[in-house]
Amino acid sequence: MSDMTGSKALTLEEHCRGRGLDFLRFDYLGHGQSSGNFADGTIGRWAEDAVAVLDDLTDGPQILVGSSMGGWIMLLAALARREQIAGLIGIAAAPDFTEDLMWAEFTQEQRDQVLSTGRFEQPSEYGDDPYIITRALIEDGREHLLLRAPLPIRCPVRLLQGMRDDDVPWKTALRLTDALESEDVEVTLVKKGDHRLSEPEDLARLMRVLDELVAEVG
């Protein structure tokens, strides 16, 4: 439900401008200012969007920052363009959420609705519009699961995770850490942090992590 006009994206842009760093933010198909219908999107399609942005609008090594679903997309983009990625920052990163946090938690009635009608509308705490969960999203998500096997990403990775996150369990960050082949992975658990991690102290922490990662990767 977030887009490139959210507080994290705008704060990152302002911070990077102040440091003389290039910065690029964008919306996936059906998100924010991008055209298209959100319900037509899938994890694979949105990952293709991210790779296209990398290919067409960036030059040189990149640090990718992904929040929630964007954390999954970030990982898929890093796998597709391994030589181009200098580092990753995940904020409540949610790889495999369609299977582990949606399908696995659905009632049989909800599953039947998805299979028979092709969609299920789940109320959202972040706005009036519900989440549109389609059969295509669930089935495509299964083609892009990352936590079932070693994840061949070897660049530095920083994961920020709230322990009061009602959407992505904080143990997801530990599962991701275990799957990553990189030995340079750091997890920051924020005891009072929620899913958004967009309070002033959360944004300040994100900027510190970015500065440290930029210094490390040069």
mmCIF file of N, CA, C and O in Angstrom, residues 174-208:
data_model
loop_
_atom_site.group_PDB
_atom_site.id
_atom_site.type_symbol
_atom_site.label_atom_id
_atom_site.label_comp_id
_atom_site.label_asym_id
_atom_site.label_seq_id
_atom_site.Cartn_x
_atom_site.Cartn_y
_atom_site.Cartn_z
ATOM 1 N N LEU A 174 15.251 -13.419 10.579
ATOM 2 C CA LEU A 174 16.219 -14.458 10.939
ATOM 3 C C LEU A 174 16.210 -15.581 9.913
ATOM 4 O O LEU A 174 17.269 -16.135 9.586
ATOM 5 N N ARG A 175 15.039 -15.933 9.397
ATOM 6 C CA ARG A 175 14.964 -16.941 8.334
ATOM 7 C C ARG A 175 15.727 -16.468 7.098
ATOM 8 O O ARG A 175 16.458 -17.247 6.469
ATOM 9 N N LEU A 176 15.563 -15.194 6.771
ATOM 10 C CA LEU A 176 16.269 -14.646 5.610
ATOM 11 C C LEU A 176 17.772 -14.640 5.859
ATOM 12 O O LEU A 176 18.560 -14.996 4.966
ATOM 13 N N THR A 177 18.191 -14.261 7.048
ATOM 14 C CA THR A 177 19.614 -14.271 7.389
ATOM 15 C C THR A 177 20.206 -15.659 7.208
ATOM 16 O O THR A 177 21.306 -15.828 6.664
ATOM 17 N N ASP A 178 19.478 -16.658 7.652
ATOM 18 C CA ASP A 178 19.953 -18.036 7.551
ATOM 19 C C ASP A 178 20.048 -18.484 6.097
ATOM 20 O O ASP A 178 20.956 -19.234 5.734
ATOM 21 N N ALA A 179 19.116 -18.017 5.252
ATOM 22 C CA ALA A 179 19.108 -18.440 3.849
ATOM 23 C C ALA A 179 20.207 -17.762 3.035
ATOM 24 O O ALA A 179 20.770 -18.364 2.118
ATOM 25 N N LEU A 180 20.533 -16.521 3.356
ATOM 26 C CA LEU A 180 21.516 -15.773 2.574
ATOM 27 C C LEU A 180 22.901 -16.416 2.669
ATOM 28 O O LEU A 180 23.353 -16.786 3.749
ATOM 29 N N GLU A 181 23.582 -16.523 1.545
ATOM 30 C CA GLU A 181 24.940 -17.054 1.539
ATOM 31 C C GLU A 181 25.968 -16.019 1.978
ATOM 32 O O GLU A 181 27.079 -16.377 2.368
ATOM 33 N N SER A 182 25.608 -14.736 1.935
ATOM 34 C CA SER A 182 26.513 -13.690 2.387
ATOM 35 C C SER A 182 26.862 -13.894 3.855
ATOM 36 O O SER A 182 25.998 -14.228 4.674
ATOM 37 N N GLU A 183 28.126 -13.673 4.191
ATOM 38 C CA GLU A 183 28.560 -13.710 5.580
ATOM 39 C C GLU A 183 28.465 -12.333 6.226
ATOM 40 O O GLU A 183 28.648 -12.200 7.444
ATOM 41 N N ASP A 184 28.172 -11.318 5.410
ATOM 42 C CA ASP A 184 28.096 -9.940 5.902
ATOM 43 C C ASP A 184 26.619 -9.529 5.979
ATOM 44 O O ASP A 184 26.116 -8.789 5.128
ATOM 45 N N VAL A 185 25.942 -10.066 6.970
ATOM 46 C CA VAL A 185 24.516 -9.784 7.170
ATOM 47 C C VAL A 185 24.315 -9.308 8.602
ATOM 48 O O VAL A 185 24.769 -9.970 9.545
ATOM 49 N N GLU A 186 23.654 -8.177 8.755
ATOM 50 C CA GLU A 186 23.362 -7.652 10.083
ATOM 51 C C GLU A 186 21.863 -7.408 10.206
ATOM 52 O O GLU A 186 21.245 -6.845 9.298
ATOM 53 N N VAL A 187 21.289 -7.840 11.333
ATOM 54 C CA VAL A 187 19.867 -7.663 11.608
ATOM 55 C C VAL A 187 19.706 -6.719 12.793
ATOM 56 O O VAL A 187 20.314 -6.931 13.845
ATOM 57 N N THR A 188 18.902 -5.699 12.603
ATOM 58 C CA THR A 188 18.567 -4.781 13.686
ATOM 59 C C THR A 188 17.106 -5.000 14.066
ATOM 60 O O THR A 188 16.208 -4.749 13.255
ATOM 61 N N LEU A 189 16.880 -5.517 15.274
ATOM 62 C CA LEU A 189 15.524 -5.721 15.780
ATOM 63 C C LEU A 189 15.144 -4.521 16.631
ATOM 64 O O LEU A 189 15.865 -4.162 17.570
ATOM 65 N N VAL A 190 14.012 -3.913 16.302
ATOM 66 C CA VAL A 190 13.536 -2.732 17.015
ATOM 67 C C VAL A 190 12.365 -3.164 17.892
ATOM 68 O O VAL A 190 11.289 -3.490 17.383
ATOM 69 N N LYS A 191 12.575 -3.191 19.198
ATOM 70 C CA LYS A 191 11.604 -3.790 20.105
ATOM 71 C C LYS A 191 10.221 -3.164 19.972
ATOM 72 O O LYS A 191 9.209 -3.864 19.961
ATOM 73 N N LYS A 192 10.146 -1.854 19.861
ATOM 74 C CA LYS A 192 8.845 -1.197 19.775
ATOM 75 C C LYS A 192 8.461 -0.862 18.332
ATOM 76 O O LYS A 192 7.466 -0.196 18.093
ATOM 77 N N GLY A 193 9.239 -1.352 17.389
ATOM 78 C CA GLY A 193 8.998 -1.011 15.991
ATOM 79 C C GLY A 193 7.807 -1.742 15.397
ATOM 80 O O GLY A 193 7.592 -2.927 15.664
ATOM 81 N N ASP A 194 7.029 -1.033 14.577
ATOM 82 C CA ASP A 194 5.902 -1.640 13.878
ATOM 83 C C ASP A 194 6.306 -2.003 12.456
ATOM 84 O O ASP A 194 7.491 -2.031 12.127
ATOM 85 N N HIS A 195 5.323 -2.283 11.613
ATOM 86 C CA HIS A 195 5.647 -2.713 10.254
ATOM 87 C C HIS A 195 6.240 -1.587 9.418
ATOM 88 O O HIS A 195 7.149 -1.820 8.622
ATOM 89 N N ARG A 196 5.745 -0.406 9.597
ATOM 90 C CA ARG A 196 6.187 0.693 8.732
ATOM 91 C C ARG A 196 7.600 1.170 9.046
ATOM 92 O O ARG A 196 8.324 1.598 8.156
ATOM 93 N N LEU A 197 7.976 1.158 10.304
ATOM 94 C CA LEU A 197 9.274 1.703 10.718
ATOM 95 C C LEU A 197 9.507 3.074 10.088
ATOM 96 O O LEU A 197 10.548 3.318 9.458
ATOM 97 N N SER A 198 8.534 3.955 10.264
ATOM 98 C CA SER A 198 8.631 5.279 9.651
ATOM 99 C C SER A 198 8.531 6.410 10.669
ATOM 100 O O SER A 198 8.348 7.569 10.293
ATOM 101 N N GLU A 199 8.669 6.084 11.957
ATOM 102 C CA GLU A 199 8.752 7.133 12.965
ATOM 103 C C GLU A 199 10.097 7.847 12.835
ATOM 104 O O GLU A 199 11.036 7.312 12.232
ATOM 105 N N PRO A 200 10.212 9.075 13.358
ATOM 106 C CA PRO A 200 11.479 9.825 13.203
ATOM 107 C C PRO A 200 12.711 9.028 13.618
ATOM 108 O O PRO A 200 13.739 9.063 12.925
ATOM 109 N N GLU A 201 12.619 8.292 14.743
ATOM 110 C CA GLU A 201 13.783 7.524 15.173
ATOM 111 C C GLU A 201 14.069 6.364 14.224
ATOM 112 O O GLU A 201 15.231 5.960 14.046
ATOM 113 N N ASP A 202 13.017 5.832 13.573
ATOM 114 C CA ASP A 202 13.208 4.758 12.596
ATOM 115 C C ASP A 202 13.900 5.292 11.347
ATOM 116 O O ASP A 202 14.804 4.646 10.794
ATOM 117 N N LEU A 203 13.471 6.464 10.908
ATOM 118 C CA LEU A 203 14.087 7.064 9.722
ATOM 119 C C LEU A 203 15.545 7.429 9.993
ATOM 120 O O LEU A 203 16.409 7.229 9.131
ATOM 121 N N ALA A 204 15.815 7.933 11.183
ATOM 122 C CA ALA A 204 17.201 8.271 11.531
ATOM 123 C C ALA A 204 18.066 7.019 11.536
ATOM 124 O O ALA A 204 19.218 7.030 11.071
ATOM 125 N N ARG A 205 17.522 5.922 12.041
ATOM 126 C CA ARG A 205 18.257 4.645 12.057
ATOM 127 C C ARG A 205 18.540 4.185 10.634
ATOM 128 O O ARG A 205 19.651 3.725 10.323
ATOM 129 N N LEU A 206 17.547 4.300 9.768
ATOM 130 C CA LEU A 206 17.722 3.901 8.373
ATOM 131 C C LEU A 206 18.836 4.705 7.716
ATOM 132 O O LEU A 206 19.662 4.154 6.979
ATOM 133 N N MET A 207 18.890 6.014 7.977
ATOM 134 C CA MET A 207 19.945 6.839 7.387
ATOM 135 C C MET A 207 21.320 6.421 7.908
ATOM 136 O O MET A 207 22.300 6.399 7.154
ATOM 137 N N ARG A 208 21.397 6.089 9.195
ATOM 138 C CA ARG A 208 22.689 5.643 9.746
ATOM 139 C C ARG A 208 23.136 4.341 9.090
ATOM 140 O O ARG A 208 24.313 4.186 8.742
#
